[in-house]
XYZ file of C-alpha atoms in Angstrom:
667
model
C 58.331 -85.883 -66.997
C 61.057 -87.146 -64.672
C 64.263 -85.949 -66.402
C 65.823 -89.411 -66.004
C 62.983 -91.084 -67.946
C 63.512 -91.878 -71.605
C 59.917 -92.009 -72.883
C 56.353 -90.967 -72.179
C 56.177 -93.849 -69.719
C 57.921 -91.501 -67.285
C 55.111 -88.953 -67.196
C 54.517 -87.864 -63.599
C 51.940 -85.083 -63.981
C 50.684 -82.151 -66.043
C 51.987 -78.584 -66.340
C 50.831 -75.493 -68.213
C 52.580 -72.313 -69.332
C 51.383 -68.880 -68.184
C 54.201 -66.935 -69.882
C 56.956 -67.608 -72.419
C 59.292 -68.727 -69.644
C 57.077 -69.765 -66.707
C 55.000 -72.923 -66.177
C 52.923 -74.201 -63.264
C 52.324 -77.725 -61.951
C 51.335 -79.444 -58.697
C 54.222 -79.616 -56.249
C 53.576 -83.234 -55.327
C 54.319 -84.206 -58.952
C 57.964 -83.326 -58.256
C 58.169 -85.063 -54.895
C 61.082 -87.388 -54.154
C 62.001 -89.394 -51.089
C 64.202 -86.567 -49.795
C 62.449 -83.490 -51.154
C 61.552 -82.433 -54.688
C 63.026 -82.728 -58.169
C 64.776 -79.497 -59.057
C 64.676 -80.325 -62.778
C 61.866 -81.576 -65.014
C 61.138 -82.083 -68.705
C 57.924 -80.669 -70.183
C 56.436 -82.606 -73.087
C 54.223 -81.273 -75.858
C 52.729 -83.217 -78.744
C 54.418 -80.980 -81.349
C 57.792 -80.355 -79.667
C 60.772 -82.178 -78.190
C 61.126 -82.082 -74.417
C 61.522 -78.648 -72.809
C 63.919 -78.543 -69.855
C 62.656 -76.626 -66.806
C 63.904 -75.757 -63.321
C 61.941 -75.470 -60.071
C 62.123 -71.811 -59.016
C 59.315 -71.466 -56.462
C 57.188 -73.872 -54.411
C 54.183 -73.509 -52.102
C 53.614 -76.654 -50.042
C 50.408 -75.293 -48.483
C 48.833 -74.781 -51.911
C 50.589 -77.762 -53.523
C 51.884 -75.580 -56.385
C 55.287 -75.418 -58.094
C 56.564 -72.766 -60.525
C 58.989 -73.930 -63.220
C 61.238 -71.708 -65.324
C 61.809 -72.904 -68.885
C 65.423 -72.964 -69.993
C 64.325 -71.861 -73.465
C 61.313 -69.591 -74.176
C 58.234 -71.152 -75.726
C 58.266 -71.084 -79.546
C 55.988 -68.548 -81.205
C 53.443 -71.167 -82.283
C 52.570 -71.924 -78.648
C 50.482 -69.379 -76.742
C 50.607 -69.255 -72.912
C 47.315 -69.588 -71.086
C 45.588 -66.524 -69.682
C 44.918 -66.237 -65.951
C 41.545 -65.090 -64.613
C 37.936 -66.140 -64.391
C 35.455 -66.718 -61.595
C 34.286 -70.248 -60.817
C 30.714 -69.710 -59.697
C 28.648 -72.629 -58.454
C 27.485 -74.577 -61.503
C 29.993 -72.967 -63.880
C 31.213 -75.357 -66.567
C 34.950 -76.079 -66.650
C 37.288 -78.145 -68.765
C 40.861 -79.304 -68.468
C 43.516 -81.328 -70.262
C 46.025 -83.724 -68.751
C 47.689 -87.094 -68.937
C 45.817 -89.891 -67.088
C 47.857 -92.746 -65.730
C 46.544 -95.480 -68.001
C 47.100 -93.490 -71.231
C 50.828 -93.480 -71.953
C 50.821 -90.836 -74.661
C 52.134 -87.367 -75.388
C 48.612 -86.374 -76.420
C 46.393 -84.962 -73.659
C 42.996 -86.211 -72.538
C 40.075 -83.882 -71.756
C 38.162 -83.553 -68.494
C 34.833 -81.733 -68.268
C 32.445 -80.923 -65.475
C 31.147 -78.167 -63.257
C 32.119 -76.201 -60.161
C 30.391 -77.512 -57.041
C 29.562 -74.790 -54.556
C 31.639 -71.829 -53.346
C 35.381 -72.089 -52.499
C 36.001 -74.255 -49.454
C 38.916 -75.806 -47.529
C 40.687 -79.137 -47.318
C 41.218 -80.909 -44.013
C 44.440 -78.981 -43.339
C 42.713 -75.660 -44.008
C 44.197 -75.170 -47.470
C 41.862 -73.287 -49.827
C 40.315 -75.327 -52.622
C 37.559 -75.427 -55.203
C 35.526 -78.603 -55.464
C 34.839 -79.856 -58.998
C 32.348 -82.458 -60.193
C 33.902 -84.427 -63.037
C 31.992 -87.124 -64.918
C 35.087 -88.837 -66.298
C 36.215 -89.409 -62.725
C 33.732 -92.272 -62.428
C 34.019 -93.590 -65.987
C 36.860 -96.066 -65.426
C 39.469 -93.338 -65.948
C 42.418 -93.230 -63.590
C 43.184 -89.580 -62.879
C 46.761 -90.078 -61.753
C 48.738 -87.755 -64.015
C 46.116 -84.974 -64.101
C 47.660 -83.277 -61.066
C 48.884 -79.817 -62.043
C 46.483 -79.476 -64.978
C 44.763 -76.102 -65.489
C 41.079 -75.634 -64.694
C 39.714 -73.512 -67.549
C 36.590 -71.351 -67.713
C 34.872 -69.437 -70.470
C 34.861 -69.811 -74.219
C 36.728 -68.768 -76.264
C 38.710 -67.036 -73.484
C 39.685 -70.278 -71.665
C 40.983 -68.492 -68.582
C 42.863 -70.451 -65.890
C 41.101 -70.111 -62.553
C 42.516 -73.169 -60.777
C 45.118 -75.931 -60.675
C 44.047 -79.558 -60.215
C 45.468 -80.717 -56.903
C 43.998 -83.982 -55.674
C 41.105 -86.382 -55.935
C 38.852 -88.134 -53.438
C 40.460 -91.584 -53.335
C 38.452 -94.795 -53.622
C 38.957 -97.207 -50.764
C 38.834 -100.183 -53.133
C 41.343 -98.786 -55.660
C 43.541 -95.810 -54.625
C 44.281 -95.044 -58.285
C 40.612 -94.213 -58.903
C 38.316 -91.439 -57.763
C 35.550 -92.004 -55.237
C 32.384 -90.419 -56.543
C 32.878 -87.516 -58.951
C 34.924 -85.144 -56.821
C 38.331 -83.634 -57.559
C 39.888 -80.598 -55.875
C 41.715 -77.606 -57.335
C 43.769 -74.783 -55.867
C 42.207 -71.391 -56.748
C 44.505 -69.355 -58.978
C 43.850 -66.135 -57.093
C 45.214 -67.746 -53.899
C 48.490 -68.442 -55.696
C 48.622 -64.909 -57.111
C 48.403 -63.499 -53.577
C 51.494 -65.345 -52.315
C 53.708 -65.495 -55.410
C 55.460 -62.240 -56.282
C 57.169 -63.982 -59.194
C 53.829 -64.922 -60.706
C 52.352 -61.489 -60.027
C 55.247 -59.871 -61.917
C 55.148 -62.362 -64.786
C 51.482 -62.585 -65.771
C 48.543 -60.269 -66.189
C 45.248 -61.216 -64.592
C 42.464 -60.774 -67.128
C 39.032 -59.437 -66.363
C 36.879 -62.132 -64.765
C 34.682 -64.107 -67.091
C 31.469 -64.655 -65.197
C 30.614 -68.072 -66.563
C 26.890 -68.423 -65.870
C 25.350 -71.266 -64.000
C 23.286 -73.648 -66.072
C 20.436 -71.555 -67.448
C 19.099 -73.996 -70.015
C 19.436 -77.766 -69.993
C 21.491 -79.517 -72.594
C 19.817 -82.043 -74.861
C 17.566 -83.985 -72.491
C 16.079 -86.228 -75.170
C 16.232 -89.953 -74.411
C 15.418 -93.207 -76.155
C 13.347 -95.763 -74.257
C 14.812 -99.269 -73.955
C 13.070 -102.291 -72.452
C 14.919 -103.237 -69.254
C 14.569 -106.922 -70.143
C 17.058 -106.467 -72.993
C 20.433 -108.050 -72.309
C 23.549 -107.839 -74.437
C 24.321 -111.471 -73.695
C 22.073 -113.625 -75.823
C 20.555 -110.706 -77.772
C 19.956 -111.494 -81.436
C 20.126 -107.878 -82.490
C 21.522 -104.528 -81.315
C 19.501 -102.778 -78.610
C 16.134 -101.792 -80.135
C 16.680 -98.026 -80.009
C 14.090 -96.257 -82.167
C 12.931 -92.685 -82.674
C 9.377 -93.967 -82.430
C 10.038 -94.336 -78.701
C 11.894 -91.115 -78.032
C 10.908 -88.844 -75.160
C 12.564 -86.302 -72.861
C 13.732 -86.312 -69.262
C 11.452 -83.299 -68.801
C 8.477 -85.608 -69.310
C 9.724 -88.894 -67.856
C 11.353 -87.403 -64.752
C 10.079 -83.841 -64.434
C 6.357 -84.602 -64.758
C 6.405 -87.828 -62.737
C 4.729 -87.509 -59.350
C 5.644 -89.124 -56.058
C 8.341 -91.736 -55.657
C 9.928 -92.938 -58.873
C 13.165 -94.691 -59.791
C 14.492 -93.886 -63.250
C 17.561 -95.527 -64.770
C 19.461 -93.593 -67.413
C 22.111 -95.065 -69.693
C 24.108 -91.923 -70.087
C 27.375 -90.173 -70.471
C 29.501 -88.579 -67.727
C 27.053 -85.805 -66.849
C 27.920 -84.018 -63.605
C 25.375 -81.304 -64.388
C 22.335 -83.575 -64.697
C 20.939 -82.520 -61.306
C 21.430 -78.861 -62.271
C 19.536 -79.428 -65.507
C 16.698 -81.140 -63.655
C 16.494 -78.139 -61.322
C 15.995 -75.950 -64.408
C 13.267 -78.343 -65.566
C 11.602 -78.048 -62.147
C 11.509 -74.259 -62.452
C 9.721 -74.664 -65.783
C 7.048 -76.720 -64.017
C 6.194 -74.002 -61.477
C 2.804 -73.239 -63.129
C 1.860 -76.879 -62.541
C 3.287 -77.608 -59.066
C 5.957 -76.631 -56.554
C 9.468 -77.385 -57.864
C 11.498 -80.175 -56.275
C 15.192 -79.587 -55.463
C 17.560 -82.068 -57.126
C 20.912 -83.113 -55.670
C 23.816 -85.232 -56.888
C 24.624 -88.027 -54.436
C 28.176 -89.383 -54.711
C 28.087 -93.184 -54.939
C 31.150 -94.681 -53.283
C 31.545 -97.307 -50.612
C 28.574 -98.470 -48.593
C 25.106 -96.914 -49.125
C 24.298 -93.857 -46.973
C 23.245 -94.789 -43.457
C 21.004 -91.830 -42.727
C 20.225 -88.168 -43.346
C 23.612 -87.015 -41.999
C 25.482 -89.352 -44.318
C 23.346 -88.256 -47.269
C 24.104 -84.626 -46.429
C 27.852 -85.333 -46.427
C 27.709 -87.016 -49.815
C 25.472 -84.410 -51.408
C 27.841 -81.609 -50.370
C 25.327 -78.893 -51.263
C 24.363 -76.138 -48.828
C 20.779 -76.157 -50.151
C 20.309 -79.553 -48.533
C 20.267 -77.878 -45.101
C 17.100 -76.061 -46.184
C 15.401 -79.034 -47.832
C 12.388 -78.782 -45.490
C 11.691 -75.264 -46.795
C 11.075 -76.359 -50.394
C 7.620 -77.769 -49.759
C 8.280 -80.940 -51.756
C 10.439 -84.026 -51.557
C 13.990 -83.671 -52.893
C 15.222 -85.649 -55.891
C 18.554 -87.433 -56.163
C 20.794 -88.150 -59.141
C 23.106 -91.070 -58.373
C 26.002 -91.375 -60.880
C 26.714 -95.083 -61.291
C 29.839 -96.340 -63.134
C 29.391 -99.609 -65.026
C 32.049 -101.270 -62.880
C 29.881 -100.883 -59.750
C 27.771 -103.834 -58.620
C 24.120 -103.767 -59.732
C 23.053 -105.063 -56.312
C 24.713 -102.055 -54.675
C 22.560 -99.734 -56.796
C 19.496 -101.413 -55.323
C 20.884 -100.862 -51.823
C 21.487 -97.185 -52.563
C 17.918 -96.736 -53.791
C 16.526 -98.484 -50.698
C 18.756 -96.397 -48.415
C 17.418 -93.171 -49.948
C 13.832 -94.435 -49.705
C 14.260 -95.224 -46.007
C 15.031 -91.556 -45.292
C 13.003 -89.878 -48.084
C 10.211 -92.339 -48.938
C 8.651 -90.149 -51.652
C 11.867 -88.873 -53.236
C 12.411 -89.477 -56.975
C 15.757 -91.075 -57.822
C 17.657 -91.060 -61.132
C 20.461 -93.619 -61.438
C 22.776 -92.416 -64.216
C 24.809 -95.414 -65.418
C 27.801 -94.679 -67.626
C 31.157 -95.958 -68.740
C 33.205 -96.334 -71.909
C 31.306 -98.447 -74.485
C 27.646 -97.852 -75.460
C 26.663 -101.535 -75.378
C 28.387 -102.057 -72.035
C 26.617 -99.033 -70.555
C 23.178 -100.049 -71.845
C 23.688 -103.628 -70.667
C 24.718 -102.458 -67.179
C 21.859 -99.932 -67.038
C 19.319 -102.622 -67.952
C 20.737 -104.809 -65.184
C 20.419 -101.963 -62.674
C 16.855 -101.267 -63.847
C 15.857 -104.878 -63.267
C 17.341 -104.774 -59.757
C 15.560 -101.559 -58.744
C 12.227 -102.495 -60.336
C 12.282 -100.110 -63.312
C 10.690 -101.502 -66.470
C 12.786 -99.517 -68.927
C 16.050 -97.646 -69.398
C 16.307 -94.123 -70.796
C 19.257 -93.923 -73.190
C 20.892 -90.525 -73.754
C 21.528 -89.657 -77.445
C 25.158 -88.715 -76.748
C 25.789 -92.317 -75.727
C 24.701 -93.826 -79.036
C 25.313 -90.985 -81.491
C 28.778 -89.821 -80.410
C 30.252 -86.668 -81.899
C 32.027 -85.882 -85.122
C 35.393 -86.709 -83.574
C 38.734 -84.972 -83.848
C 41.869 -85.827 -85.703
C 44.340 -87.659 -83.510
C 48.107 -87.648 -83.782
C 48.637 -91.367 -84.394
C 48.482 -92.254 -88.068
C 47.011 -95.515 -89.290
C 49.523 -98.227 -90.135
C 49.906 -99.493 -93.679
C 48.260 -102.867 -92.918
C 44.640 -103.817 -93.483
C 42.471 -101.319 -91.635
C 39.461 -103.555 -92.193
C 41.230 -106.388 -90.374
C 42.573 -104.081 -87.659
C 39.106 -102.622 -87.011
C 37.567 -106.081 -86.879
C 40.257 -107.187 -84.442
C 39.568 -104.146 -82.242
C 35.864 -104.997 -82.394
C 36.593 -108.510 -81.233
C 38.558 -107.134 -78.294
C 35.679 -104.845 -77.304
C 33.095 -107.634 -77.713
C 34.673 -110.233 -75.446
C 31.813 -109.904 -72.996
C 29.344 -110.550 -75.815
C 30.665 -113.517 -77.836
C 27.501 -113.808 -79.934
C 28.220 -110.378 -81.469
C 31.747 -111.132 -82.714
C 32.343 -110.292 -86.336
C 34.393 -113.031 -87.937
C 37.638 -114.557 -86.762
C 40.648 -112.404 -87.482
C 44.330 -112.483 -86.669
C 45.238 -108.896 -87.616
C 46.698 -106.627 -84.969
C 43.980 -104.461 -83.415
C 43.736 -100.848 -84.535
C 45.062 -98.564 -81.751
C 42.278 -96.650 -80.018
C 44.352 -93.470 -80.483
C 44.507 -93.857 -84.282
C 43.252 -90.941 -86.366
C 39.577 -91.784 -87.085
C 39.519 -89.837 -90.351
C 42.568 -91.580 -91.790
C 41.178 -94.923 -90.607
C 37.851 -94.148 -92.293
C 39.518 -93.274 -95.599
C 41.536 -96.496 -95.655
C 38.550 -98.546 -94.490
C 36.308 -97.350 -97.335
C 39.110 -97.674 -99.894
C 39.563 -101.327 -98.914
C 35.824 -101.973 -99.182
C 35.730 -100.383 -102.630
C 38.565 -102.639 -103.760
C 36.829 -105.837 -102.618
C 33.681 -107.798 -103.344
C 30.314 -106.562 -102.086
C 28.574 -108.255 -99.148
C 25.770 -105.871 -98.270
C 24.383 -107.787 -95.283
C 27.824 -108.439 -93.800
C 28.877 -104.842 -94.339
C 25.702 -103.569 -92.663
C 26.322 -105.831 -89.663
C 29.913 -104.613 -89.423
C 28.889 -100.934 -89.537
C 26.243 -101.475 -86.850
C 28.865 -103.137 -84.655
C 31.231 -100.201 -85.233
C 28.441 -97.812 -84.187
C 27.794 -99.821 -81.025
C 31.316 -100.746 -79.940
C 33.689 -98.194 -81.502
C 32.148 -94.774 -80.791
C 35.499 -93.028 -81.300
C 35.638 -94.218 -84.933
C 31.961 -94.547 -85.914
C 31.123 -90.917 -86.914
C 34.129 -90.587 -89.225
C 33.608 -94.038 -90.766
C 29.879 -93.495 -91.345
C 30.474 -90.098 -92.955
C 33.273 -91.379 -95.203
C 31.188 -94.412 -96.170
C 28.210 -92.216 -97.099
C 30.471 -89.914 -99.105
C 32.797 -92.253 -100.964
C 31.594 -95.873 -100.815
C 30.598 -97.049 -104.265
C 27.135 -98.471 -105.032
C 25.701 -100.839 -103.891
C 27.915 -100.912 -100.799
C 26.872 -97.396 -99.833
C 23.444 -98.764 -98.932
C 25.040 -100.554 -95.965
C 25.751 -97.326 -94.082
C 22.273 -96.042 -94.940
C 20.778 -99.219 -93.477
C 22.894 -98.814 -90.337
C 22.078 -95.097 -90.053
C 18.330 -95.727 -90.338
C 18.216 -96.988 -86.752
C 18.118 -93.358 -85.557
C 16.940 -90.109 -87.143
C 20.072 -88.239 -86.041
C 22.222 -90.753 -87.910
C 20.073 -90.403 -91.036
C 20.606 -86.638 -90.854
C 24.368 -87.163 -90.681
C 24.270 -89.596 -93.591
C 22.294 -87.170 -95.766
C 24.640 -84.327 -94.825
C 27.724 -86.367 -95.720
C 26.422 -87.965 -98.922
C 26.941 -86.207 -102.229
C 23.408 -85.196 -103.186
C 20.138 -86.993 -102.483
C 20.083 -90.799 -102.322
C 19.359 -92.377 -105.707
C 16.161 -94.334 -106.329
C 18.269 -97.349 -107.299
C 18.871 -97.799 -103.560
C 15.192 -98.650 -103.037
C 15.497 -102.294 -104.091
C 18.150 -102.865 -101.398
C 16.377 -101.199 -98.454
C 13.625 -102.421 -96.154
C 10.391 -100.520 -95.509
C 11.508 -98.979 -92.198
C 14.724 -97.639 -93.771
C 12.789 -96.122 -96.685
C 10.430 -94.397 -94.233
C 13.395 -93.099 -92.212
C 15.056 -91.701 -95.352
C 11.919 -89.861 -96.518
C 11.309 -88.384 -93.060
C 14.959 -87.286 -93.086
C 14.611 -85.654 -96.518
C 11.587 -83.726 -95.234
C 13.276 -82.861 -91.938
C 16.324 -81.468 -93.734
C 14.254 -79.488 -96.222
C 15.430 -81.357 -99.335
C 13.742 -80.827 -102.692
C 10.195 -81.963 -103.406
C 11.559 -83.955 -106.339
C 13.766 -86.021 -104.025
C 10.842 -86.760 -101.702
C 8.469 -87.487 -104.580
C 10.857 -90.071 -106.057
C 10.828 -92.115 -102.829
C 7.262 -91.406 -101.666
C 5.483 -94.214 -103.594
C 7.555 -96.802 -101.712
C 6.843 -95.536 -98.192
C 4.225 -96.613 -95.683
C 0.781 -95.032 -95.829
C 1.496 -92.750 -92.869
C 4.783 -91.409 -94.276
C 3.103 -90.910 -97.643
C 0.491 -88.766 -95.872
C 3.251 -86.870 -94.059
C 4.900 -86.055 -97.410
C 1.592 -84.763 -98.791
C 1.054 -82.649 -95.681
C 4.622 -81.290 -95.860
C 4.013 -79.788 -99.277
C 1.258 -77.705 -97.717
C 3.389 -76.332 -94.874
C 3.321 -77.089 -91.143
C 0.641 -79.359 -89.795
C -2.716 -77.674 -89.190
C -4.394 -77.913 -85.795
C -7.535 -79.463 -87.200
C -5.488 -82.111 -89.020
C -3.712 -83.015 -85.802
C -6.985 -83.257 -83.904
C -8.295 -85.840 -86.338
C -5.024 -87.732 -86.853
C -3.820 -90.955 -85.273
C -1.052 -91.024 -82.684
C 1.214 -92.842 -85.162
C 0.681 -90.049 -87.708
C 1.495 -87.385 -85.107
C 4.679 -89.234 -84.070
C 5.838 -89.392 -87.690
C 4.969 -85.728 -88.191
C 7.011 -84.810 -85.128
C 9.961 -86.807 -86.466
C 9.633 -84.912 -89.766
C 9.572 -81.577 -87.860
C 6.346 -80.331 -89.443
C 4.227 -80.062 -86.291
C 5.421 -76.542 -85.491
C 5.031 -74.799 -82.131
C 1.280 -75.089 -81.727
C 1.470 -78.186 -79.501
C 0.351 -78.087 -76.855
C -0.149 -74.547 -75.559
C -1.386 -73.278 -78.919
C -4.375 -75.623 -78.800
C -7.611 -75.378 -76.820
C -8.505 -78.271 -74.542
C -10.933 -79.584 -77.129
C -7.934 -80.372 -79.304
C -6.223 -82.561 -76.690
C -6.615 -85.699 -78.768
C -4.366 -88.797 -78.527
C -2.353 -87.371 -81.447
C -1.720 -84.204 -79.447
C -0.570 -86.196 -76.423
C 1.847 -88.225 -78.544
C 3.600 -84.936 -79.397
C 3.524 -83.679 -75.793
C 5.186 -86.915 -74.672
C 8.163 -86.291 -76.991
C 8.836 -82.607 -76.341
C 10.571 -80.379 -73.835
C 8.328 -79.041 -71.063
C 8.366 -75.241 -71.134
C 6.599 -72.944 -68.632
C 3.904 -72.455 -71.292
C 3.479 -76.225 -71.535
C 3.196 -76.501 -67.753
C 0.571 -73.735 -67.695
C -1.383 -75.574 -70.402
C -1.133 -78.860 -68.470
C -2.524 -77.116 -65.386
C -5.798 -76.623 -67.300
C -6.144 -80.325 -68.180
C -8.919 -82.071 -66.201
C -7.513 -83.815 -63.140
C -8.860 -87.236 -64.097
C -7.074 -87.181 -67.466
C -3.870 -85.648 -66.098
C -3.721 -88.179 -63.244
C -4.066 -91.049 -65.724
C -1.323 -89.636 -67.945
C 1.133 -88.982 -65.122
C 0.473 -92.388 -63.574
C 1.595 -93.812 -66.909
C 5.042 -92.243 -66.342
C 5.626 -94.217 -63.147
C 4.142 -97.398 -64.654
C 4.852 -97.306 -68.405
C 3.440 -100.801 -68.955
C 0.263 -100.156 -66.972
C -2.819 -99.955 -69.250
C -4.310 -97.317 -66.962
C -7.889 -96.093 -67.008
C -9.982 -97.594 -69.832
C -11.555 -94.195 -70.433
C -8.189 -92.602 -71.267
C -6.394 -95.675 -72.575
C -5.816 -94.215 -76.051
C -4.479 -90.962 -74.583
C -2.085 -92.806 -72.237
C -0.735 -95.131 -74.930
C -0.217 -92.177 -77.248
C 1.508 -90.175 -74.514
C 3.897 -93.024 -73.575
C 3.550 -95.872 -76.117
C 4.087 -99.495 -75.170
C 7.563 -100.670 -76.144
C 7.616 -103.410 -78.787
C 8.168 -106.978 -77.596
C 11.744 -108.192 -77.571
C 12.693 -110.871 -80.054
C 13.075 -114.297 -78.444
C 16.586 -115.305 -77.548
C 18.296 -118.035 -79.544
């Protein structure tokens, strides 16, 4: 912080300590009209300001060393220096972005892109791909932040230096690229640093060996947040994987993903391609930075890809694939132009447009708009977008006012683009987004327990919190499941039943199994979801038996089968696709599908399971034995999900990639 500033509004960058008395930041953070600040104040969430003095600067590397006037207190541990940033290595950082005026840091995550390179003036740098850079986050204030590798070692291997500036808004990043100064370059020129810190043994953070969760929910591209009468129809009945929808698809395809900042998506798809080697030659995937006008040709595409493998693309024997990260603020029409520009150079190349931003509804709405522009019939929604994580305690405590009113007011602020989804009319001051979600959840449930019950209204409110307040939803849902009194507790169970993962969280948070008295207040789909969750989580037979008489016929059969162990191959061969889907959701299918089955067992039920699972090398080898006529029909279904396909294999195709349910008419 500028020493003349009186509050966090004067934050000018980020620094980190590497010893009890030495800290590092970016030199340009200290720049003045005539030179550089010689004094600075370092802020920490748990301490008053720490005065520091500039003792060494390196203009070429854009690095400044600061000596603390007082040593760090014992409760703070300096960061360790070391690590090797290999291509694809995951990194993380913490800093203070310009639009968040707070003493509490914000995280950045991403991956190292390629080997060390140089800036235009020849200065050494490491290029980083950072998803948050294109998610409406201004990165001013992150300069000087440490680039950390390894876990739990968290070794500093770089210092964030600069970003690729957007032409439209200089405060924002163009594409996903930020640059860092390698720590070893600083160690070579700074004797002070070399004397003050010990370089730890390199942590060879591996490149991406196994993809992260590549499950997706299918969403009809015709859905629009404006005018929708219900939340987006996300259901585990229509869950699949990017392995299947993108990896197995042949020829040119355009897939739209409603996702999260995922700079490693192309790396994960390359791993998927290697798994498909028994079936066909792998395609190389590249991340194409989306900023400014669409690429004008192969040379422009090469510059934006910034991957040395692209120079050898003709050697791969197959068309390359492109992942285009697309922030929600970008124009949908521009996405169409990008897709057409890629097709003009690589007419058979598959393209994945990964749309992301801050709010789940906003992202899904934008992704559906992009899908309609590029001719895709559906959107693939990443689970991380709609499920969130368990959250962390924040430093800002909840005020003593009505948390219910403050949450509703915050909801109204988030829902301005979607007036039909507003929840009531409130005048309370909105809950700060930095409020502690756990404290907010406790007060929220306490207020509900003290008031009258409105089960339908409470369910609607909890669904809106899930959709529009992802930073608060996990804590509120868990607290509601744990401590809301009956019958109000059924509201969170109703809201959780939209997705199996949420049911699992509800059952984990609730005290014991759900009581049978809930049954009268739940609809048939929720009851089915609860029983499948009880089976999936290995709850007692007594708990399942109490709910089983009220389930659908298929779930009742699943419960009977569960008591006998994993599903038998012969049972699966004779079962319906709907039964197999429910069995997969209950996790009783086991590992026999598909490579544990002979071709004679490749029934529609089998294909419904294949369409929902990861594609392993064993799966690819099994698919290579499928008759070409059947395999062609199935894979054609991936490019044209609504196409009925060949009448001979119609049941197989619809089981493999079921038709999405019709959307409810708009009001």
